[in-house]
Amino acid sequence: MKTTTATAEVLNDLVQINNDRIEGYEKARQELKDGDADLKTLFLNMISESQKYKMALATEVAASGEDIETGTTTSGKIYRGWMDVKALFTGHDRKTVLNNCEFGEDAAQNAYKLALEVEDLPANIRELIADQKTALRVSHDEIKRLRDSQA
C-alpha cells in the first residue's frame, strides 16, 4: 500500500507540473502580439499535449484509488508571477516570451527526471513517465530552437 501511495504522489506531482505548463502557455499566448500566430498555434499544441499527459497520469492515479491533484505547484505559481513582473520591464516580444517558456520547459524536464529517480515505481508507470519526458524534451528543444533564432 505504501508503494501505491508513493506512486500516486509522484504521478500527482507530474499532474501539477502539466497544470503549470498549461497555465504557462495560456499566459504566454496572451502576451504575444497578433503577428505571432505561429507561436500562438505552437503554444496551443503544447497546451493540448499537457492536457493529454495529465489525463494519462490522472488515470493511473485514479486506478490506484488515490485522489487526483487539480491545482498547480507553488513553484509554478511563483514562476508565473515572476513572468508578470518581468514582462512589465521587458515587454512582450517573442524572445522574452520564448525565454520564459524555455524556463518552464526546463522545470518540467527536471520534474520528470526527479520522478524517474524514485525507486520502486511499477514498470508501466516508469515507462509512462519516461515516454512523456521524451516527448516533452522535443517540445523543450523546439522552444529553445525558436528562442535562439530570434535576433
PDB file of C-alpha atoms in Angstrom:
ATOM      1  CA  MET A   1       0.000   0.000   0.000  1.00  0.00           C
ATOM      2  CA  LYS A   2       2.905   2.323   0.789  1.00  0.00           C
ATOM      3  CA  THR A   3       4.268   1.920  -2.760  1.00  0.00           C
ATOM      4  CA  THR A   4       0.837   2.710  -4.217  1.00  0.00           C
ATOM      5  CA  THR A   5       0.646   5.960  -2.244  1.00  0.00           C
ATOM      6  CA  ALA A   6       4.217   6.911  -3.180  1.00  0.00           C
ATOM      7  CA  THR A   7       3.495   6.219  -6.839  1.00  0.00           C
ATOM      8  CA  ALA A   8       0.308   8.319  -6.679  1.00  0.00           C
ATOM      9  CA  GLU A   9       2.303  11.179  -5.140  1.00  0.00           C
ATOM     10  CA  VAL A  10       4.839  11.067  -7.978  1.00  0.00           C
ATOM     11  CA  LEU A  11       2.057  10.972 -10.566  1.00  0.00           C
ATOM     12  CA  ASN A  12       0.201  13.830  -8.851  1.00  0.00           C
ATOM     13  CA  ASP A  13       3.384  15.932  -8.880  1.00  0.00           C
ATOM     14  CA  LEU A  14       3.537  15.426 -12.642  1.00  0.00           C
ATOM     15  CA  VAL A  15      -0.176  16.264 -12.969  1.00  0.00           C
ATOM     16  CA  GLN A  16       0.596  19.561 -11.241  1.00  0.00           C
ATOM     17  CA  ILE A  17       3.597  20.210 -13.499  1.00  0.00           C
ATOM     18  CA  ASN A  18       1.354  19.702 -16.529  1.00  0.00           C
ATOM     19  CA  ASN A  19      -1.214  22.060 -14.977  1.00  0.00           C
ATOM     20  CA  ASP A  20       1.597  24.623 -14.595  1.00  0.00           C
ATOM     21  CA  ARG A  21       2.584  24.073 -18.207  1.00  0.00           C
ATOM     22  CA  ILE A  22      -0.999  24.554 -19.408  1.00  0.00           C
ATOM     23  CA  GLU A  23      -1.367  27.803 -17.448  1.00  0.00           C
ATOM     24  CA  GLY A  24       2.077  28.989 -18.513  1.00  0.00           C
ATOM     25  CA  TYR A  25       1.339  28.521 -22.210  1.00  0.00           C
ATOM     26  CA  GLU A  26      -2.095  30.121 -21.858  1.00  0.00           C
ATOM     27  CA  LYS A  27      -0.386  33.136 -20.289  1.00  0.00           C
ATOM     28  CA  ALA A  28       2.304  33.141 -22.982  1.00  0.00           C
ATOM     29  CA  ARG A  29      -0.395  33.134 -25.690  1.00  0.00           C
ATOM     30  CA  GLN A  30      -1.951  36.224 -24.090  1.00  0.00           C
ATOM     31  CA  GLU A  31       1.405  38.038 -24.055  1.00  0.00           C
ATOM     32  CA  LEU A  32       2.009  37.577 -27.773  1.00  0.00           C
ATOM     33  CA  LYS A  33       1.147  40.121 -30.406  1.00  0.00           C
ATOM     34  CA  ASP A  34      -1.338  39.477 -33.225  1.00  0.00           C
ATOM     35  CA  GLY A  35       1.547  38.880 -35.662  1.00  0.00           C
ATOM     36  CA  ASP A  36       2.743  35.910 -33.627  1.00  0.00           C
ATOM     37  CA  ALA A  37       0.119  33.472 -34.894  1.00  0.00           C
ATOM     38  CA  ASP A  38       2.761  30.774 -35.389  1.00  0.00           C
ATOM     39  CA  LEU A  39       3.701  30.825 -31.698  1.00  0.00           C
ATOM     40  CA  LYS A  40       0.079  31.028 -30.612  1.00  0.00           C
ATOM     41  CA  THR A  41      -0.608  27.841 -32.597  1.00  0.00           C
ATOM     42  CA  LEU A  42       2.509  26.141 -31.211  1.00  0.00           C
ATOM     43  CA  PHE A  43       1.540  27.044 -27.648  1.00  0.00           C
ATOM     44  CA  LEU A  44      -1.989  25.734 -28.228  1.00  0.00           C
ATOM     45  CA  ASN A  45      -0.443  22.424 -29.333  1.00  0.00           C
ATOM     46  CA  MET A  46       1.670  22.350 -26.172  1.00  0.00           C
ATOM     47  CA  ILE A  47      -1.400  23.010 -24.030  1.00  0.00           C
ATOM     48  CA  SER A  48      -3.119  20.092 -25.764  1.00  0.00           C
ATOM     49  CA  GLU A  49      -0.032  17.929 -25.209  1.00  0.00           C
ATOM     50  CA  SER A  50      -0.050  18.633 -21.462  1.00  0.00           C
ATOM     51  CA  GLN A  51      -3.794  18.000 -21.233  1.00  0.00           C
ATOM     52  CA  LYS A  52      -3.228  14.585 -22.814  1.00  0.00           C
ATOM     53  CA  TYR A  53      -0.353  13.782 -20.447  1.00  0.00           C
ATOM     54  CA  LYS A  54      -2.306  14.986 -17.452  1.00  0.00           C
ATOM     55  CA  MET A  55      -5.189  12.671 -18.361  1.00  0.00           C
ATOM     56  CA  ALA A  56      -2.883   9.668 -18.703  1.00  0.00           C
ATOM     57  CA  LEU A  57      -1.276  10.416 -15.331  1.00  0.00           C
ATOM     58  CA  ALA A  58      -4.635  11.068 -13.651  1.00  0.00           C
ATOM     59  CA  THR A  59      -5.981   7.772 -14.998  1.00  0.00           C
ATOM     60  CA  GLU A  60      -3.143   5.937 -13.246  1.00  0.00           C
ATOM     61  CA  VAL A  61      -3.732   7.875 -10.001  1.00  0.00           C
ATOM     62  CA  ALA A  62      -7.431   7.020 -10.096  1.00  0.00           C
ATOM     63  CA  ALA A  63      -6.628   3.364 -10.773  1.00  0.00           C
ATOM     64  CA  SER A  64      -4.551   3.321  -7.578  1.00  0.00           C
ATOM     65  CA  GLY A  65      -7.541   4.556  -5.585  1.00  0.00           C
ATOM     66  CA  GLU A  66      -5.868   7.854  -4.652  1.00  0.00           C
ATOM     67  CA  ASP A  67      -7.157  11.407  -5.199  1.00  0.00           C
ATOM     68  CA  ILE A  68      -6.085  13.325  -8.283  1.00  0.00           C
ATOM     69  CA  GLU A  69      -4.452  16.743  -7.875  1.00  0.00           C
ATOM     70  CA  THR A  70      -6.248  19.572  -9.638  1.00  0.00           C
ATOM     71  CA  GLY A  71      -4.039  22.546  -8.772  1.00  0.00           C
ATOM     72  CA  THR A  72      -0.656  23.800  -9.800  1.00  0.00           C
ATOM     73  CA  THR A  73       2.616  23.678  -7.921  1.00  0.00           C
ATOM     74  CA  THR A  74       3.621  26.527  -5.659  1.00  0.00           C
ATOM     75  CA  SER A  75       6.782  26.991  -7.704  1.00  0.00           C
ATOM     76  CA  GLY A  76       4.650  27.177 -10.847  1.00  0.00           C
ATOM     77  CA  LYS A  77       2.586  29.995  -9.346  1.00  0.00           C
ATOM     78  CA  ILE A  78       5.767  31.788  -8.330  1.00  0.00           C
ATOM     79  CA  TYR A  79       7.155  31.316 -11.841  1.00  0.00           C
ATOM     80  CA  ARG A  80       4.026  32.767 -13.463  1.00  0.00           C
ATOM     81  CA  GLY A  81       4.152  35.716 -11.050  1.00  0.00           C
ATOM     82  CA  TRP A  82       7.779  36.290 -12.000  1.00  0.00           C
ATOM     83  CA  MET A  83       6.739  36.218 -15.671  1.00  0.00           C
ATOM     84  CA  ASP A  84       4.223  39.006 -14.914  1.00  0.00           C
ATOM     85  CA  VAL A  85       6.845  41.200 -13.246  1.00  0.00           C
ATOM     86  CA  LYS A  86       9.473  40.514 -15.893  1.00  0.00           C
ATOM     87  CA  ALA A  87       7.007  41.340 -18.682  1.00  0.00           C
ATOM     88  CA  LEU A  88       6.396  44.776 -17.142  1.00  0.00           C
ATOM     89  CA  PHE A  89      10.062  45.617 -17.633  1.00  0.00           C
ATOM     90  CA  THR A  90      10.883  43.762 -20.824  1.00  0.00           C
ATOM     91  CA  GLY A  91       7.707  43.863 -22.866  1.00  0.00           C
ATOM     92  CA  HIS A  92       6.007  41.023 -24.676  1.00  0.00           C
ATOM     93  CA  ASP A  93       8.400  40.412 -27.530  1.00  0.00           C
ATOM     94  CA  ARG A  94       8.855  36.924 -28.971  1.00  0.00           C
ATOM     95  CA  LYS A  95      12.286  36.350 -27.478  1.00  0.00           C
ATOM     96  CA  THR A  96      11.143  37.245 -23.937  1.00  0.00           C
ATOM     97  CA  VAL A  97       8.102  35.003 -24.194  1.00  0.00           C
ATOM     98  CA  LEU A  98      10.217  32.152 -25.575  1.00  0.00           C
ATOM     99  CA  ASN A  99      12.820  32.666 -22.811  1.00  0.00           C
ATOM    100  CA  ASN A 100      10.080  32.361 -20.209  1.00  0.00           C
ATOM    101  CA  CYS A 101       8.677  29.280 -21.921  1.00  0.00           C
ATOM    102  CA  GLU A 102      12.083  27.629 -22.016  1.00  0.00           C
ATOM    103  CA  PHE A 103      12.435  28.257 -18.283  1.00  0.00           C
ATOM    104  CA  GLY A 104       9.129  26.405 -17.792  1.00  0.00           C
ATOM    105  CA  GLU A 105      10.202  23.573 -20.090  1.00  0.00           C
ATOM    106  CA  ASP A 106      13.422  23.208 -18.086  1.00  0.00           C
ATOM    107  CA  ALA A 107      11.329  22.930 -14.902  1.00  0.00           C
ATOM    108  CA  ALA A 108       9.144  20.237 -16.494  1.00  0.00           C
ATOM    109  CA  GLN A 109      12.216  18.261 -17.606  1.00  0.00           C
ATOM    110  CA  ASN A 110      13.632  18.447 -14.091  1.00  0.00           C
ATOM    111  CA  ALA A 111      10.353  17.291 -12.533  1.00  0.00           C
ATOM    112  CA  TYR A 112      10.189  14.280 -14.842  1.00  0.00           C
ATOM    113  CA  LYS A 113      13.872  13.492 -14.182  1.00  0.00           C
ATOM    114  CA  LEU A 114      13.230  13.536 -10.424  1.00  0.00           C
ATOM    115  CA  ALA A 115      10.154  11.341 -10.860  1.00  0.00           C
ATOM    116  CA  LEU A 116      12.220   8.744 -12.724  1.00  0.00           C
ATOM    117  CA  GLU A 117      14.727   8.687  -9.844  1.00  0.00           C
ATOM    118  CA  VAL A 118      12.056   7.450  -7.423  1.00  0.00           C
ATOM    119  CA  GLU A 119      12.663   3.823  -6.513  1.00  0.00           C
ATOM    120  CA  ASP A 120      10.018   1.105  -6.642  1.00  0.00           C
ATOM    121  CA  LEU A 121       7.890   2.667  -9.370  1.00  0.00           C
ATOM    122  CA  PRO A 122       5.954  -0.024 -11.229  1.00  0.00           C
ATOM    123  CA  ALA A 123       7.418  -0.711 -14.676  1.00  0.00           C
ATOM    124  CA  ASN A 124       4.334   0.557 -16.527  1.00  0.00           C
ATOM    125  CA  ILE A 125       4.405   3.853 -14.588  1.00  0.00           C
ATOM    126  CA  ARG A 126       8.143   4.294 -15.164  1.00  0.00           C
ATOM    127  CA  GLU A 127       7.565   3.715 -18.891  1.00  0.00           C
ATOM    128  CA  LEU A 128       4.684   6.237 -18.978  1.00  0.00           C
ATOM    129  CA  ILE A 129       6.824   8.871 -17.249  1.00  0.00           C
ATOM    130  CA  ALA A 130       9.853   8.171 -19.479  1.00  0.00           C
ATOM    131  CA  ASP A 131       7.739   8.398 -22.650  1.00  0.00           C
ATOM    132  CA  GLN A 132       6.205  11.712 -21.562  1.00  0.00           C
ATOM    133  CA  LYS A 133       9.625  13.097 -20.595  1.00  0.00           C
ATOM    134  CA  THR A 134      11.000  12.187 -24.028  1.00  0.00           C
ATOM    135  CA  ALA A 135       8.083  13.874 -25.803  1.00  0.00           C
ATOM    136  CA  LEU A 136       8.364  16.942 -23.578  1.00  0.00           C
ATOM    137  CA  ARG A 137      12.066  17.136 -24.444  1.00  0.00           C
ATOM    138  CA  VAL A 138      11.085  17.538 -28.099  1.00  0.00           C
ATOM    139  CA  SER A 139       8.858  20.484 -27.103  1.00  0.00           C
ATOM    140  CA  HIS A 140      11.671  21.941 -24.986  1.00  0.00           C
ATOM    141  CA  ASP A 141      14.096  21.718 -27.890  1.00  0.00           C
ATOM    142  CA  GLU A 142      11.579  23.366 -30.257  1.00  0.00           C
ATOM    143  CA  ILE A 143      11.126  26.300 -27.852  1.00  0.00           C
ATOM    144  CA  LYS A 144      14.906  26.608 -27.470  1.00  0.00           C
ATOM    145  CA  ARG A 145      15.412  26.485 -31.249  1.00  0.00           C
ATOM    146  CA  LEU A 146      12.812  29.213 -31.790  1.00  0.00           C
ATOM    147  CA  ARG A 147      14.275  31.335 -28.995  1.00  0.00           C
ATOM    148  CA  ASP A 148      17.796  31.000 -30.380  1.00  0.00           C
ATOM    149  CA  SER A 149      16.563  32.044 -33.849  1.00  0.00           C
ATOM    150  CA  GLN A 150      15.325  35.408 -32.533  1.00  0.00           C
ATOM    151  CA  ALA A 151      17.527  38.459 -33.100  1.00  0.00           C
TER     152      ALA A 151
END
